Short mmCIF file of C-alpha atoms in Angstrom, two decimals:
data_model
loop_
_atom_site.label_atom_id
_atom_site.label_comp_id
_atom_site.label_asym_id
_atom_site.label_seq_id
_atom_site.Cartn_x
_atom_site.Cartn_y
_atom_site.Cartn_z
CA MET A 29 0.00 0.00 0.00
CA ASP A 30 2.78 2.39 0.90
CA HIS A 31 4.57 1.62 -2.34
CA ILE A 32 1.44 2.22 -4.44
CA LEU A 33 0.77 5.52 -2.66
CA GLN A 34 4.35 6.63 -3.23
CA VAL A 35 4.14 5.82 -6.95
CA ILE A 36 0.92 7.86 -7.29
CA GLN A 37 2.42 10.78 -5.37
CA ASN A 38 5.42 10.85 -7.68
CA LYS A 39 3.05 11.33 -10.66
CA LEU A 40 1.41 14.35 -8.92
CA ILE A 41 4.57 16.45 -8.56
CA CYS A 42 4.80 20.02 -9.84
CA SER A 43 8.02 20.36 -11.89
CA ILE A 44 8.59 23.88 -10.52
CA CYS A 45 8.37 23.36 -6.75
CA ARG A 46 8.90 19.55 -6.70
CA ASN A 47 5.96 19.19 -4.36
CA CYS A 48 2.54 17.65 -4.69
CA PHE A 49 0.17 19.86 -6.75
CA VAL A 50 -1.67 22.70 -5.03
CA ASP A 51 -4.62 24.14 -7.01
CA PRO A 52 -3.30 22.50 -10.22
CA ILE A 53 -3.78 24.10 -13.62
CA THR A 54 -3.12 22.54 -17.05
CA ILE A 55 -1.78 24.91 -19.70
CA ASN A 56 -2.32 24.74 -23.44
CA CYS A 57 0.58 22.32 -24.09
CA GLY A 58 -0.89 19.79 -21.63
CA HIS A 59 1.63 20.17 -18.78
CA SER A 60 0.32 20.89 -15.28
CA PHE A 61 1.62 23.14 -12.52
CA CYS A 62 0.56 24.49 -9.18
CA ARG A 63 -1.29 27.77 -9.83
CA PRO A 64 0.84 29.64 -7.26
CA CYS A 65 4.05 28.28 -8.82
CA PHE A 66 2.81 29.23 -12.29
CA ASN A 67 1.95 32.74 -11.18
CA LEU A 68 5.27 33.32 -9.42
CA ASN A 69 7.27 31.80 -12.25
CA TRP A 70 5.74 34.10 -14.87
CA LEU A 71 5.28 37.36 -13.03
CA ASN A 72 5.88 39.47 -16.12
CA ARG A 73 2.97 38.40 -18.38
CA SER A 74 3.82 41.10 -20.92
CA VAL A 75 6.82 38.97 -21.96
CA LEU A 76 6.04 35.90 -24.07
CA ALA A 77 6.27 32.94 -21.68
CA HIS A 78 7.12 29.35 -22.51
CA CYS A 79 6.36 26.12 -20.71
CA SER A 80 9.32 25.13 -18.55
CA GLU A 81 8.81 21.48 -19.58
CA CYS A 82 8.48 21.61 -23.34
CA GLN A 83 9.23 25.29 -24.22
CA GLU A 84 5.96 25.69 -26.06
CA ALA A 85 4.57 29.23 -25.97
CA ILE A 86 1.94 29.85 -23.30
CA GLN A 87 -1.08 31.26 -25.15
CA GLU A 88 -3.45 32.11 -22.29
CA GLU A 89 -3.17 34.03 -19.06
CA ASP A 90 -6.12 32.88 -16.95
CA PHE A 91 -6.20 29.08 -16.64
CA LYS A 92 -9.00 27.24 -14.84
CA THR A 93 -8.28 24.81 -12.05
CA ASN A 94 -7.94 21.21 -13.22
CA VAL A 95 -10.72 19.88 -11.02
CA THR A 96 -10.10 16.21 -11.76
CA LEU A 97 -6.43 16.50 -10.95
CA LYS A 98 -7.22 18.43 -7.80
CA GLN A 99 -9.60 15.69 -6.60
CA ILE A 100 -6.96 13.03 -7.22
CA VAL A 101 -4.40 15.06 -5.21
CA LEU A 102 -6.95 15.38 -2.39
CA ILE A 103 -7.47 11.64 -2.28
CA VAL A 104 -3.70 11.03 -2.09
CA ARG A 105 -3.36 13.65 0.68
CA LYS A 106 -6.15 12.02 2.67
CA ALA A 107 -4.47 8.64 2.31
CA SER A 108 -1.13 10.06 3.47
CA LEU A 109 -2.78 11.77 6.44
CA TRP A 110 -4.59 8.57 7.42
CA GLN A 111 -1.27 6.77 7.44
CA PHE A 112 0.24 9.34 9.72
CA LEU A 113 -2.70 9.56 12.08
CA HIS A 114 -2.71 5.81 12.61
CA SER A 115 1.04 5.46 12.97
CA VAL A 116 2.62 4.43 16.25
CA GLY A 117 4.21 7.85 16.76
CA ASN A 118 0.78 9.52 16.79
CA GLU A 119 -0.72 7.63 19.70
CA CYS A 120 -1.91 9.46 22.82
CA MET A 121 0.52 8.68 25.61
CA ILE A 122 -2.31 8.61 28.16
CA HIS A 123 -5.06 6.72 26.42
CA MET A 124 -2.95 4.81 23.83
CA GLU A 125 -5.38 5.96 21.14
CA ALA A 126 -4.72 7.62 17.75
CA LYS A 127 -4.86 11.40 17.90
CA GLN A 128 -7.26 12.27 15.05
CA ILE A 129 -9.05 15.31 16.52
CA PHE A 130 -7.74 18.84 15.89
CA CYS A 131 -8.23 21.43 18.66
CA GLU A 132 -8.51 24.86 17.09
CA GLU A 133 -7.78 26.83 20.25
CA GLN A 134 -4.56 25.03 21.22
CA ARG A 135 -3.76 23.90 17.66
CA SER A 136 -2.90 20.42 18.70
CA LEU A 137 -3.94 16.86 17.86
CA LEU A 138 -6.05 15.04 20.48
CA CYS A 139 -7.47 11.58 20.90
CA THR A 140 -11.24 11.22 21.31
CA GLN A 141 -11.04 10.98 25.12
CA CYS A 142 -8.74 14.00 25.51
CA SER A 143 -11.04 16.09 23.32
CA THR A 144 -13.94 15.58 25.77
CA SER A 145 -11.84 16.16 28.92
CA GLN A 146 -12.30 19.16 31.22
CA GLU A 147 -9.22 20.85 29.71
CA HIS A 148 -10.47 20.69 26.10
CA GLY A 149 -14.22 20.13 26.45
CA ALA A 150 -15.13 23.82 25.84
CA HIS A 151 -12.83 24.13 22.82
CA ARG A 152 -13.81 23.85 19.19
CA HIS A 153 -12.79 20.55 17.65
CA GLY A 154 -13.00 18.76 14.32
CA SER A 155 -11.44 15.93 12.46
CA ALA A 156 -7.86 16.61 11.37
CA GLU A 157 -8.77 15.61 7.81
CA GLU A 158 -11.59 18.23 7.53
CA ALA A 159 -9.52 20.89 9.33
CA ALA A 160 -6.59 20.46 6.91
CA GLU A 161 -8.80 20.57 3.86
CA GLN A 162 -10.65 23.70 5.07
CA LEU A 163 -7.41 25.47 5.99
CA ARG A 164 -5.77 24.77 2.63
CA GLU A 165 -8.91 26.00 0.80
CA LYS A 166 -8.96 29.16 2.94
CA LEU A 167 -5.27 29.73 2.16
CA LEU A 168 -5.97 29.39 -1.54
CA GLU A 169 -8.93 31.74 -1.32
CA ILE A 170 -6.82 34.47 0.30
CA MET A 171 -4.04 33.78 -2.19
CA GLY A 172 -6.51 34.44 -4.97
CA PHE A 173 -7.29 37.83 -3.45
CA LEU A 174 -3.61 38.56 -2.98
CA TRP A 175 -2.91 37.77 -6.63
CA GLU A 176 -5.72 40.03 -7.77
CA LYS A 177 -4.24 42.79 -5.63
CA TYR A 178 -0.83 42.11 -7.06
CA CYS A 179 -2.14 42.41 -10.63
CA LEU A 180 -4.03 45.58 -9.77
CA ASN A 181 -1.01 47.06 -8.04
CA ASP A 182 1.17 46.14 -11.01
CA ARG A 183 -1.13 47.93 -13.39
CA ASN A 184 -1.29 50.93 -11.07
CA LEU A 185 2.52 51.04 -10.85
CA LYS A 186 2.85 51.04 -14.65
CA VAL A 187 0.36 53.89 -14.85
CA GLU A 188 2.18 55.82 -12.12
CA THR A 189 5.58 55.26 -13.76
CA ALA A 190 4.18 56.54 -17.08
CA THR A 191 2.62 59.51 -15.28
CA ILE A 192 5.96 60.41 -13.68
CA ARG A 193 7.66 60.50 -17.07
CA SER A 194 4.77 62.38 -18.67
CA TRP A 195 4.62 64.83 -15.76
CA GLU A 196 8.31 65.74 -16.10
CA THR A 197 7.83 66.42 -19.81
CA TYR A 198 4.68 68.38 -19.15
CA VAL A 199 6.24 70.67 -16.56
CA ILE A 200 9.03 71.60 -18.99
CA SER A 201 6.50 72.35 -21.73
CA LYS A 202 4.29 74.34 -19.36
CA GLY A 203 7.17 76.58 -18.35
CA SER A 204 8.04 77.13 -21.98
CA ALA A 205 4.36 77.88 -22.79
CA VAL A 206 4.16 80.49 -19.99
CA ARG A 207 7.31 82.23 -21.24
CA GLY A 208 5.98 82.16 -24.79
CA VAL A 209 2.65 83.68 -23.85
CA TYR A 210 4.17 86.52 -21.83
CA LYS A 211 6.25 87.48 -24.92
CA ASN A 212 2.93 88.59 -26.48
CA LEU A 213 2.09 90.80 -23.47
CA PRO A 214 3.52 94.21 -22.54
CA SER A 215 6.99 94.03 -20.98
CA TYR A 216 5.80 95.49 -17.66
CA PHE A 217 4.13 92.18 -16.88
CA TYR A 218 7.54 90.55 -16.28
CA LEU A 219 6.97 90.50 -12.50
CA GLU A 220 3.75 88.61 -12.99
CA LYS A 221 5.59 86.21 -15.28
CA ASP A 222 8.33 85.56 -12.68
CA TYR A 223 5.69 84.98 -9.97
CA TYR A 224 3.79 82.60 -12.24
CA LEU A 225 6.98 80.59 -13.07
CA GLU A 226 8.12 80.48 -9.44
CA LYS A 227 4.77 79.19 -8.26
CA LEU A 228 4.65 76.68 -11.10
CA THR A 229 8.11 75.35 -10.15
CA LYS A 230 7.24 74.97 -6.48
CA GLU A 231 3.94 73.24 -7.17
CA ALA A 232 5.45 71.00 -9.84
CA ASN A 233 8.26 69.94 -7.50
CA MET A 234 5.73 69.18 -4.76
CA ILE A 235 3.61 67.05 -7.05
CA SER A 236 6.71 65.29 -8.41
CA GLY A 237 7.59 64.31 -4.85
CA GLN A 238 4.06 63.01 -4.27
CA LEU A 239 4.22 60.94 -7.46
CA ARG A 240 7.61 59.45 -6.53
CA ASP A 241 6.39 58.68 -2.97
CA ASN A 242 3.24 57.02 -4.29
CA GLY A 243 5.33 54.97 -6.71
CA ALA A 244 7.56 53.87 -3.85
CA ARG A 245 4.46 52.79 -1.90
CA MET A 246 3.34 50.70 -4.87
CA ILE A 247 6.78 49.04 -5.12
CA GLU A 248 6.71 48.28 -1.39
CA LYS A 249 3.18 46.92 -1.70
CA ARG A 250 4.26 44.70 -4.55
CA GLU A 251 7.10 43.21 -2.49
CA LEU A 252 4.79 42.63 0.49
CA LEU A 253 2.17 40.91 -1.70
CA ILE A 254 4.71 38.61 -3.31
CA GLU A 255 6.28 37.83 0.04
CA MET A 256 2.90 36.93 1.60
CA TYR A 257 1.78 34.99 -1.50
CA THR A 258 5.03 32.97 -1.40
CA GLU A 259 4.67 32.30 2.34
CA MET A 260 1.14 31.02 1.86
CA LYS A 261 2.21 28.85 -1.10
CA GLU A 262 4.87 27.25 1.10
CA MET A 263 2.31 26.75 3.88
CA CYS A 264 -0.03 24.97 1.40
CA HIS A 265 2.77 22.61 0.33
CA LYS A 266 3.42 21.41 3.89
CA PRO A 267 2.03 18.01 5.02
CA ASP A 268 -1.41 18.36 6.49
CA VAL A 269 -0.48 17.96 10.16
CA GLU A 270 2.51 20.28 9.93
CA MET A 271 0.35 22.85 8.17
CA LEU A 272 -2.31 22.64 10.94
CA LEU A 273 0.20 23.06 13.72
CA ASP A 274 2.31 25.83 12.14
CA PHE A 275 -0.05 28.22 10.31
CA GLY A 276 -0.15 30.75 13.16
CA ASN A 277 -1.74 34.11 12.19
CA ILE A 278 -1.00 33.80 8.46
CA LEU A 279 -4.69 34.02 7.52
CA PHE A 280 -5.11 37.29 9.41
CA ARG A 281 -1.97 38.81 7.89
CA GLY A 282 -3.03 37.81 4.39
CA GLU A 283 -6.49 39.32 4.78
CA LEU A 284 -5.01 42.50 6.25
CA LEU A 285 -2.72 42.92 3.25
CA CYS A 286 -5.68 42.78 0.90
CA ILE A 287 -7.44 45.75 2.44
CA TYR A 288 -5.56 48.68 0.86
CA THR A 289 -4.01 49.10 -2.59
CA PRO A 290 -2.30 52.41 -3.49
CA GLN A 291 -4.06 54.13 -6.38
CA PRO A 292 -2.42 56.21 -9.17
CA LEU A 293 -2.45 59.94 -8.47
CA LYS A 294 -4.11 62.32 -10.87
CA PRO A 295 -1.81 65.35 -10.74
CA GLU A 296 -3.20 68.72 -11.72
CA LEU A 297 -1.50 72.11 -11.68
CA THR A 298 -3.31 75.09 -10.19
CA VAL A 299 -4.18 77.49 -12.98
CA GLU A 300 -3.54 81.19 -12.58
CA SER A 301 -5.30 83.92 -14.57
CA ILE A 302 -3.00 86.02 -16.79
CA THR A 303 -3.64 89.75 -16.92
CA TRP A 304 -4.55 91.07 -20.38
CA LEU A 305 -4.31 87.60 -21.89
CA ILE A 306 -7.70 87.59 -23.64
CA GLU A 307 -7.55 91.34 -24.36
CA THR A 308 -4.26 90.97 -26.14
CA PHE A 309 -5.44 88.01 -28.22
CA ASN A 310 -8.64 89.88 -29.10
CA PHE A 311 -6.52 92.25 -31.22
CA PHE A 312 -6.10 89.36 -33.60
CA LYS A 313 -9.66 88.02 -33.46
CA VAL A 314 -11.18 86.69 -36.65
CA ASN A 315 -14.71 85.63 -37.51
CA ILE A 316 -15.10 82.08 -38.69
CA THR A 317 -18.15 80.24 -40.03
CA LEU A 318 -18.78 76.71 -38.87
CA GLN A 319 -19.40 74.32 -41.75
CA HIS A 320 -19.93 70.58 -41.74
CA ARG A 321 -17.87 68.26 -43.87
CA SER A 322 -17.25 64.54 -43.80
CA THR A 323 -13.58 63.61 -43.87
CA PRO A 324 -11.60 60.36 -44.01
CA ASP A 325 -11.07 58.45 -40.81
CA HIS A 326 -8.42 59.92 -38.55
CA VAL A 327 -7.35 58.75 -35.11
CA PHE A 328 -5.78 61.04 -32.56
CA LEU A 329 -3.54 59.13 -30.21
CA GLN A 330 -2.41 60.44 -26.88
CA GLY A 331 0.61 58.30 -26.05
CA ASP A 332 -0.48 54.86 -24.99
CA LEU A 333 -3.32 56.14 -22.84
CA ILE A 334 -5.97 57.52 -25.21
CA ASN A 335 -7.40 56.49 -28.52
CA LEU A 336 -9.88 59.24 -29.14
CA ARG A 337 -12.49 58.45 -31.76
CA VAL A 338 -15.34 60.90 -31.73
CA GLY A 339 -17.71 62.02 -34.45
CA CYS A 340 -21.13 63.11 -35.59
CA GLY A 341 -23.58 61.51 -37.93
CA SER A 342 -24.91 63.23 -41.01
CA GLN A 343 -27.88 64.50 -39.02
CA GLY A 344 -25.72 65.69 -36.18
CA ALA A 345 -26.43 62.70 -33.93
CA PRO A 346 -23.38 61.66 -31.87
CA TYR A 347 -21.86 58.26 -32.30
CA THR A 348 -18.82 56.33 -31.14
CA SER A 349 -18.43 53.95 -34.06
CA PRO A 350 -14.87 52.89 -34.72
CA LEU A 351 -15.39 53.03 -38.44
CA ALA A 352 -15.04 56.78 -39.13
CA GLU A 353 -15.11 60.22 -37.65
CA CYS A 354 -16.91 63.27 -38.94
CA PHE A 355 -15.36 66.72 -38.43
CA TYR A 356 -16.96 70.12 -38.23
CA HIS A 357 -14.52 72.55 -39.69
CA TRP A 358 -14.31 75.93 -41.40
CA ASP A 359 -14.07 75.34 -45.11
CA ALA A 360 -14.20 78.93 -46.36
CA GLN A 361 -11.06 80.26 -44.68
CA THR A 362 -7.45 79.16 -44.49
CA PHE A 363 -4.43 80.95 -43.00
CA THR A 364 -1.09 81.29 -44.76
CA THR A 365 0.51 83.99 -42.62
CA GLY A 366 0.00 86.29 -39.57
CA ARG A 367 -1.58 85.96 -36.18
CA HIS A 368 -5.18 84.90 -35.64
CA TYR A 369 -7.43 84.26 -32.71
CA TRP A 370 -10.86 82.65 -32.44
CA GLU A 371 -13.02 81.02 -29.81
CA ILE A 372 -15.05 77.79 -29.77
CA ALA A 373 -17.76 76.88 -27.28
CA VAL A 374 -17.26 73.37 -25.87
CA GLY A 375 -19.78 73.73 -23.04
CA ASP A 376 -19.50 71.20 -20.24
CA THR A 377 -18.70 68.21 -22.45
CA CYS A 378 -15.88 65.78 -23.14
CA ASP A 379 -14.78 63.96 -26.29
CA TRP A 380 -13.77 66.86 -28.48
CA ALA A 381 -10.61 68.06 -30.21
CA LEU A 382 -10.00 71.50 -31.65
CA GLY A 383 -7.17 73.50 -33.19
CA VAL A 384 -5.69 73.74 -36.75
CA SER A 385 -4.99 71.24 -39.49
CA CYS A 386 -2.47 71.49 -42.28
CA ASN A 387 -4.93 71.55 -45.15
CA ASP A 388 -2.47 70.65 -47.96
CA TRP A 389 -1.18 67.55 -46.13
CA VAL A 390 -4.71 66.35 -45.31
CA GLN A 391 -5.81 66.71 -48.93
CA GLU A 392 -2.70 64.98 -50.24
CA ASN A 393 -2.87 62.36 -47.43
CA VAL A 394 0.76 62.89 -46.45
CA HIS A 395 2.48 63.71 -43.13
CA LEU A 396 -0.79 63.01 -41.27
CA HIS A 397 1.16 62.31 -38.06
CA LYS A 398 1.97 66.03 -37.90
CA ALA A 399 -0.95 67.49 -39.86
CA PHE A 400 -3.09 68.22 -36.78
CA TYR A 401 -2.21 70.60 -33.92
CA LEU A 402 -5.08 70.02 -31.52
CA LEU A 403 -6.17 70.28 -27.92
CA GLY A 404 -8.37 67.34 -27.03
CA CYS A 405 -10.49 66.24 -24.13
CA ALA A 406 -11.67 62.65 -23.62
CA GLU A 407 -13.39 60.82 -20.80
CA THR A 408 -11.76 57.55 -19.76
CA ASP A 409 -12.55 55.36 -16.76
CA MET A 410 -14.87 57.99 -15.23
CA HIS A 411 -12.12 60.60 -15.49
CA HIS A 412 -11.23 63.16 -18.11
CA LYS A 413 -7.91 63.59 -19.84
CA VAL A 414 -6.81 66.78 -21.58
CA PHE A 415 -4.08 66.32 -24.18
CA THR A 416 -2.40 67.75 -27.28
CA THR A 417 -1.48 66.15 -30.55
CA SER A 418 1.80 66.88 -32.35
CA PRO A 419 3.30 66.24 -29.89
CA HIS A 420 1.06 63.77 -28.04
CA LEU A 421 1.22 65.03 -24.46
CA LEU A 422 -1.12 64.95 -21.50
CA GLN A 423 -2.03 68.32 -20.08
CA TYR A 424 -2.46 68.23 -16.31
CA VAL A 425 -5.01 71.04 -16.03
CA PRO A 426 -8.71 71.16 -15.10
CA ARG A 427 -11.04 70.17 -17.90
CA PRO A 428 -11.78 73.24 -20.05
CA THR A 429 -15.42 74.27 -20.06
CA GLY A 430 -17.33 77.12 -21.69
CA ARG A 431 -15.28 78.74 -24.48
CA VAL A 432 -11.77 77.75 -25.52
CA GLY A 433 -9.69 80.36 -27.35
CA ILE A 434 -7.15 79.36 -30.03
CA PHE A 435 -4.32 81.77 -30.92
CA LEU A 436 -2.39 80.89 -34.05
CA ASP A 437 1.00 82.52 -34.67
CA TYR A 438 1.93 81.38 -38.17
CA GLU A 439 5.41 82.91 -38.33
CA GLY A 440 6.05 81.96 -34.71
CA ARG A 441 5.11 78.36 -35.47
CA SER A 442 2.90 78.06 -32.41
CA VAL A 443 -0.68 77.43 -31.39
CA THR A 444 -1.93 78.61 -27.96
CA PHE A 445 -5.08 77.43 -26.18
CA VAL A 446 -6.72 79.42 -23.44
CA ASN A 447 -9.74 79.13 -21.10
CA VAL A 448 -11.65 82.25 -22.00
CA ALA A 449 -13.88 82.54 -18.91
CA LYS A 450 -11.06 81.95 -16.42
CA ARG A 451 -8.50 83.88 -18.48
CA THR A 452 -5.98 81.10 -18.01
CA LEU A 453 -3.44 79.37 -20.21
CA ILE A 454 -4.34 75.79 -21.03
CA CYS A 455 -1.30 74.95 -23.17
CA ARG A 456 0.81 76.02 -26.09
CA ILE A 457 2.25 73.95 -28.98
CA ASP A 458 5.57 75.24 -30.19
CA PHE A 459 7.85 74.39 -33.09
CA CYS A 460 4.96 73.41 -35.33
CA SER A 461 5.70 72.17 -38.90
CA PHE A 462 2.97 74.06 -40.78
CA SER A 463 2.09 73.43 -44.40
CA SER A 464 1.22 76.42 -46.56
CA HIS A 465 -2.52 76.44 -45.68
CA LEU A 466 -3.87 76.07 -42.13
CA ARG A 467 -7.52 75.52 -41.41
CA PRO A 468 -9.39 75.80 -38.11
CA ILE A 469 -10.88 72.40 -37.19
CA LEU A 470 -13.20 70.97 -34.59
CA CYS A 471 -13.87 67.30 -33.99
CA CYS A 472 -16.66 66.43 -31.56
CA SER A 473 -19.23 63.89 -30.48
CA HIS A 474 -21.68 66.10 -28.64
CA PHE A 475 -23.13 68.45 -31.21
#
């Protein structure tokens, strides 16, 4: 009997941990592993993984438990536990009876007579077999929660890391935009410019510190989750009796670690009104007529975070179809020189993009990656994102509402966007590669 049991056990060994399977999964090539071992062995799922047994590519990420294999493992464990419980070394020294009862309070094995004694009578008892099975299932349940938290934390960390890089680029561009805007204002506003830049630098440094601290918390959380997950995996692999006697407060610590997960920050700079900003731009104000025209499909990408596809049907009904967009733009007027300013009402909506397009490149279908200089707003995951195209850059400012002003400086190769009601600078795109004809453009899904 012992030999047969040993032979079966040898067929139920995970090739990673060299222990009997725990929560076994079978991957696409047919090989099986413990789920915890599989998860820990392929932490970076973005890299193409291969089976450690046959080197075949792993095609899925979420494998179901192999229920049949799990039941076979359970039968073998029960047989091994029965052998231990009925061995000579597990007899009660007082009653010379096998200790098969598990006392939860004292975490010890008792014989039937000891479990009903005055010392243990008031304690909670159960069979060692049931207690071991319940404990292992509870460990696996918490490990499932821990793994979900790990995956969530990993996604959050990637977002936060990208935000830190994007934030650093944004702060540099914001400072450049402020300096560029003040060049259009009378020189006696230099003190206001210095104040604006000083405040921007202080606030940007403070937010940078908050982002780095939050990223550090996520890294620490990741290490704690992996450490606890590994500890629970090792506990599950212990023989039943050893697991029952040694698990301590591991369940409590695992549940405690699942309570809180650091979330990505959503940094946003305080906006300051700029004296004479709108009044100065109004010297260059032009009247434009909104006309509707269907155009070929265009997609405005904001880094890896936004794929903005917004449009209007022929009757003006909004749609979010991925097949095409429909732009409202000003067909009668193009700009080939000079400075020009106009305003567009966006109301209290998201999913719009406005600015200028290089008309020649659009018509010739060339250089489309730099044919649009736009400010866009999109709603993603219950939050809004403000961004520019050419270059694709997030703008960490409050969502513009009401009227947005666009100031085009053709010779200066720049496009400036302002919040008209608040008299604040939203952003400025410098070093534009304009074609000969520029056309005001609006893309929306709410008209």
